CSV table of C-alpha atoms in Angstrom, one decimal:
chain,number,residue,atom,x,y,z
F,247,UNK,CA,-17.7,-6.4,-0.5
F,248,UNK,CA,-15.0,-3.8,-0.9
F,249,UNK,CA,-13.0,-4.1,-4.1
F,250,UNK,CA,-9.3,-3.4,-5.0
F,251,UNK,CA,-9.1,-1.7,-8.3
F,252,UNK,CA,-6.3,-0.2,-10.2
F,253,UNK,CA,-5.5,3.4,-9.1
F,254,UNK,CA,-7.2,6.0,-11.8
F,255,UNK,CA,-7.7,9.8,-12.6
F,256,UNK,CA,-11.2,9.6,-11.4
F,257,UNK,CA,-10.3,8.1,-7.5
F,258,UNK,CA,-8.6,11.7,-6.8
F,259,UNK,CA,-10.8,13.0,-4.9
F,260,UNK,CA,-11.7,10.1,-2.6
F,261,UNK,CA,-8.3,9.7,-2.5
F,262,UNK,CA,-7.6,13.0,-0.9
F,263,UNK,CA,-10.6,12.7,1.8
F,264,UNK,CA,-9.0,9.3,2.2
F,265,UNK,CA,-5.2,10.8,3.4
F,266,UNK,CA,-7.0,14.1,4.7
F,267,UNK,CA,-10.2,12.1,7.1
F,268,UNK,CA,-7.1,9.7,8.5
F,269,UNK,CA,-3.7,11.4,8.4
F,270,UNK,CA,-3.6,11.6,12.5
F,271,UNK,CA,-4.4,7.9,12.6
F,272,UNK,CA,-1.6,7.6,9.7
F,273,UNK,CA,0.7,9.9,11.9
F,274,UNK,CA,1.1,7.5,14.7
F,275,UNK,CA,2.3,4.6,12.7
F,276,UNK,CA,4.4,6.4,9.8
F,277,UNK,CA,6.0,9.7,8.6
F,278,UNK,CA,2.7,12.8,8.4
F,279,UNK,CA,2.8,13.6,4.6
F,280,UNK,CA,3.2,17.0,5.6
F,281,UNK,CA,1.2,20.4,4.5
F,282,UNK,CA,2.8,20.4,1.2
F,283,UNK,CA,1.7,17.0,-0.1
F,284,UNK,CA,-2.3,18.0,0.6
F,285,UNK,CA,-1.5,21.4,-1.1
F,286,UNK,CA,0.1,20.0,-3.8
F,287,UNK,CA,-2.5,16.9,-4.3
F,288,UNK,CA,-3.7,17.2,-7.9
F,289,UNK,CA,-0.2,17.2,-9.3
F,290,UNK,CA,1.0,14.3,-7.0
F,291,UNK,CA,-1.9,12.2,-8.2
F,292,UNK,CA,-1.1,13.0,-11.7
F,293,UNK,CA,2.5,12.2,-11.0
F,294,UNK,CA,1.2,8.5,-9.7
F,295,UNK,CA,-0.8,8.0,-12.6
F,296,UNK,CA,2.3,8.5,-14.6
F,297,UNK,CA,4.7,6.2,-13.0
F,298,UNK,CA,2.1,3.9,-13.3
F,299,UNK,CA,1.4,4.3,-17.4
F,300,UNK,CA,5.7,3.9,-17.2
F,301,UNK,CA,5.7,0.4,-15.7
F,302,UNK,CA,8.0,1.7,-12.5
F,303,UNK,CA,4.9,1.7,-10.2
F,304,UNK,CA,1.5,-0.1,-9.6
F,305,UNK,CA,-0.5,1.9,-7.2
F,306,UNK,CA,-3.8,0.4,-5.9
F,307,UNK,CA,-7.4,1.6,-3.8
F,308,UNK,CA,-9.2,-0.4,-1.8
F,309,UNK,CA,-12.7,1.1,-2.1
F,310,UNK,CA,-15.9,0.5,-0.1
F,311,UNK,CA,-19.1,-1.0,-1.0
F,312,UNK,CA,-20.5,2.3,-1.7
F,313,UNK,CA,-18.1,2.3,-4.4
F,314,UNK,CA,-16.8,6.3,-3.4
F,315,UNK,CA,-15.3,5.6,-0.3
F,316,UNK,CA,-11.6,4.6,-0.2
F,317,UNK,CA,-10.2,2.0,2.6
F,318,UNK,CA,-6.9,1.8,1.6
F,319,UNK,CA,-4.1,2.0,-0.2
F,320,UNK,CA,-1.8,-0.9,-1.8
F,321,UNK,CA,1.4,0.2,-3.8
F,322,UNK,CA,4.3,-1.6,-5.7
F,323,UNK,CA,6.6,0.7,-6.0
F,324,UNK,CA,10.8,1.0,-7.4
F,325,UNK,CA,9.8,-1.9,-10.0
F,326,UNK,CA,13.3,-3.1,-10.8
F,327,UNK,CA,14.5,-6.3,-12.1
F,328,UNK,CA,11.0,-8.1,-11.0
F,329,UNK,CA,11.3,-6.7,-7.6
F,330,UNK,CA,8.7,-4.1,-6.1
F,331,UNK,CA,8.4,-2.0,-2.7
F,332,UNK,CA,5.2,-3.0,-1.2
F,333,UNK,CA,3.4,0.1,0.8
F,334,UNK,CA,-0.1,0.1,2.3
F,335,UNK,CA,-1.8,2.1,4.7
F,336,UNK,CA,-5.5,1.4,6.0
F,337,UNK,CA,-8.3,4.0,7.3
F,338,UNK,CA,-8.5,3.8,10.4
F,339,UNK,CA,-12.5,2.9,10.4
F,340,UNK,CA,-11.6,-0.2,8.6
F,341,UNK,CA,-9.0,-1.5,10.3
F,342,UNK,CA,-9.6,-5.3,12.4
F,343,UNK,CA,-11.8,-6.7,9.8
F,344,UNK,CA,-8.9,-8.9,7.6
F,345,UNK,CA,-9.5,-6.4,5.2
F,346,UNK,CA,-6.3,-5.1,4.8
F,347,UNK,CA,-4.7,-9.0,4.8
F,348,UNK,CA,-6.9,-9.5,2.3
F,349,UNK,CA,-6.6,-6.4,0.2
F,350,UNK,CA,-2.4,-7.3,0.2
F,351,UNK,CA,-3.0,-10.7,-0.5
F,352,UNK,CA,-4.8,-9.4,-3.8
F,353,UNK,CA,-1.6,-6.9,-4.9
F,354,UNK,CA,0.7,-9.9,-4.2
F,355,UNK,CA,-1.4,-11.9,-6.9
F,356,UNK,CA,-1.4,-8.9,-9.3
F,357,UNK,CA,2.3,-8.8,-8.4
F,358,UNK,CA,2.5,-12.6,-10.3
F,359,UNK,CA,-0.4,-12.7,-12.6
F,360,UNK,CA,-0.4,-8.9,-14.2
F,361,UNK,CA,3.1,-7.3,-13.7
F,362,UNK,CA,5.5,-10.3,-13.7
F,363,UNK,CA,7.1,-9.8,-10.4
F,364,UNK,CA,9.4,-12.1,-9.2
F,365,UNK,CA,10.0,-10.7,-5.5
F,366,UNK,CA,8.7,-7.8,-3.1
F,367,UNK,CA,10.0,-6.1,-0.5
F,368,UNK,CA,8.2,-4.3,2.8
F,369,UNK,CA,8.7,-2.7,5.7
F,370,UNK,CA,7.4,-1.3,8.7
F,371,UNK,CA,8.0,0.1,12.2
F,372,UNK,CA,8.5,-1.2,14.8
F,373,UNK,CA,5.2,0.0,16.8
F,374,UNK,CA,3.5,-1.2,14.1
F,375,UNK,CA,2.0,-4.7,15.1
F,376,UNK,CA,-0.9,-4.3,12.0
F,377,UNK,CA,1.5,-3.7,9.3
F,378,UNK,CA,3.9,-6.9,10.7
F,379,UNK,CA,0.8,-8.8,11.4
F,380,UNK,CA,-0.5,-8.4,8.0
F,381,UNK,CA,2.7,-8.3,6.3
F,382,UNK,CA,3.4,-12.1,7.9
F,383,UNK,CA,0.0,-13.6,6.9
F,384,UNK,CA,0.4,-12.8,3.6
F,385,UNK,CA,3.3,-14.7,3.3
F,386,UNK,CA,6.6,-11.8,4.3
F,387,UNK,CA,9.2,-13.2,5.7
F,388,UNK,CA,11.4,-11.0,8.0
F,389,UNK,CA,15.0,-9.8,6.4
F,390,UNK,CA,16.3,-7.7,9.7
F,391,UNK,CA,15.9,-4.5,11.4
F,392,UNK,CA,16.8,-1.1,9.2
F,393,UNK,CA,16.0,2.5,10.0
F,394,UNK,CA,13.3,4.2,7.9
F,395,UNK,CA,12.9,7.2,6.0
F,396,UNK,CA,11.7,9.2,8.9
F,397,UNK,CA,14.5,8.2,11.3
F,398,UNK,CA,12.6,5.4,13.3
F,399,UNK,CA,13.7,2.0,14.0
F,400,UNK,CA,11.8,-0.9,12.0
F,401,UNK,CA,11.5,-4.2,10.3
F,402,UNK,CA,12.7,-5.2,6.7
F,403,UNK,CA,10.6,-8.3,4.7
F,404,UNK,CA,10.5,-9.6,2.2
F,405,UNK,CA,8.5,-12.4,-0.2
F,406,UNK,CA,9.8,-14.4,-3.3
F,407,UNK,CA,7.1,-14.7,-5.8
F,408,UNK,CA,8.1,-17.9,-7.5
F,409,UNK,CA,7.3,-21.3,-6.6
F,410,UNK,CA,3.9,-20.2,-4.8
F,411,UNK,CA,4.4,-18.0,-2.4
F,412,UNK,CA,1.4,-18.4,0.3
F,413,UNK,CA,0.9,-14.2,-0.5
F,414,UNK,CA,0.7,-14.7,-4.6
F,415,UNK,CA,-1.7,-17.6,-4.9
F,416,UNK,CA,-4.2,-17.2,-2.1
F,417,UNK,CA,-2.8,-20.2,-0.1
């Protein structure tokens, strides 16, 4: 059974195949990370791991049975008055197994039980029926349309916390 854990020091370089094996699968969903972000990978990572140990950021892997392999990725990110960005992005061989609706429901518990968060945001293009699928199983509600970072129309969520939200207790 895969398992989500906490992102680490040690998951760098499964991380790395993980973004480098999928980034043209990535590419047709969301922004390319670009050369400079695989070039620079050791330093990014370090970067996470620090935002992380300073409370702004909760980055998460989803990592296979074989317990080397990364799946995915789950982020909170911009932690700010109880309120957190949530990003994920799936390899492409695991995709259609509930994994990833699975995996988010997880980081939406963590959001409650371990970092106190009241409310999370998401979004996701358009084109992207996965990300909206998963996004309203777990228990998003859609806010409106926006334009994202890399010029593309898409769709704002979002999920308050409190009172037991379907995402945060398992519902």
């Amino acid at each position: 059974m895969p398992e989500l854990q906490r992102l680490r020091a040690d998951h760098a370089p499964a991380l790395l195949a993980f973004e480098r094996e999928n980034r043209a699968w990535f590419a047709r969903a969301i922004s390319d990370r670009g050369d400079a972000y695989f070039a620079d990978f050791p330093a990014r990572h370090r970067a996470l791991l620090s935002c992380q140990d300073e409370g702004t950021d909760h980055f998460h892997v989803l990592v296979a049975d074989d317990r080397t392999t990364i799946l995915g990725r789950f982020n909170l990110m911009d932690i700010t008055d109880g309120q957190a960005e949530l990003g994920f992005r799936m390899a492409e061989s695991a995709t259609g197994h509930g994994l990833a609706t699975e995996a988010a429901r997880a980081v939406c518990h963590l959001a409650v039980t371990d970092y106190a968060l009241t409310s999370l945001r998401a979004q996701a293009n358009l084109d992207n029926l996965a990300s909206h699928t998963v996004l309203t199983r777990v228990g998003f509600t859609v806010t409106g349309e926006t334009v994202l970072r890399n010029g593309t129309a898409g769709r704002r969520y979002v999920q308050e916390l409190t009172g037991g939200a379907a995402g945060a207790t398992g519902r």
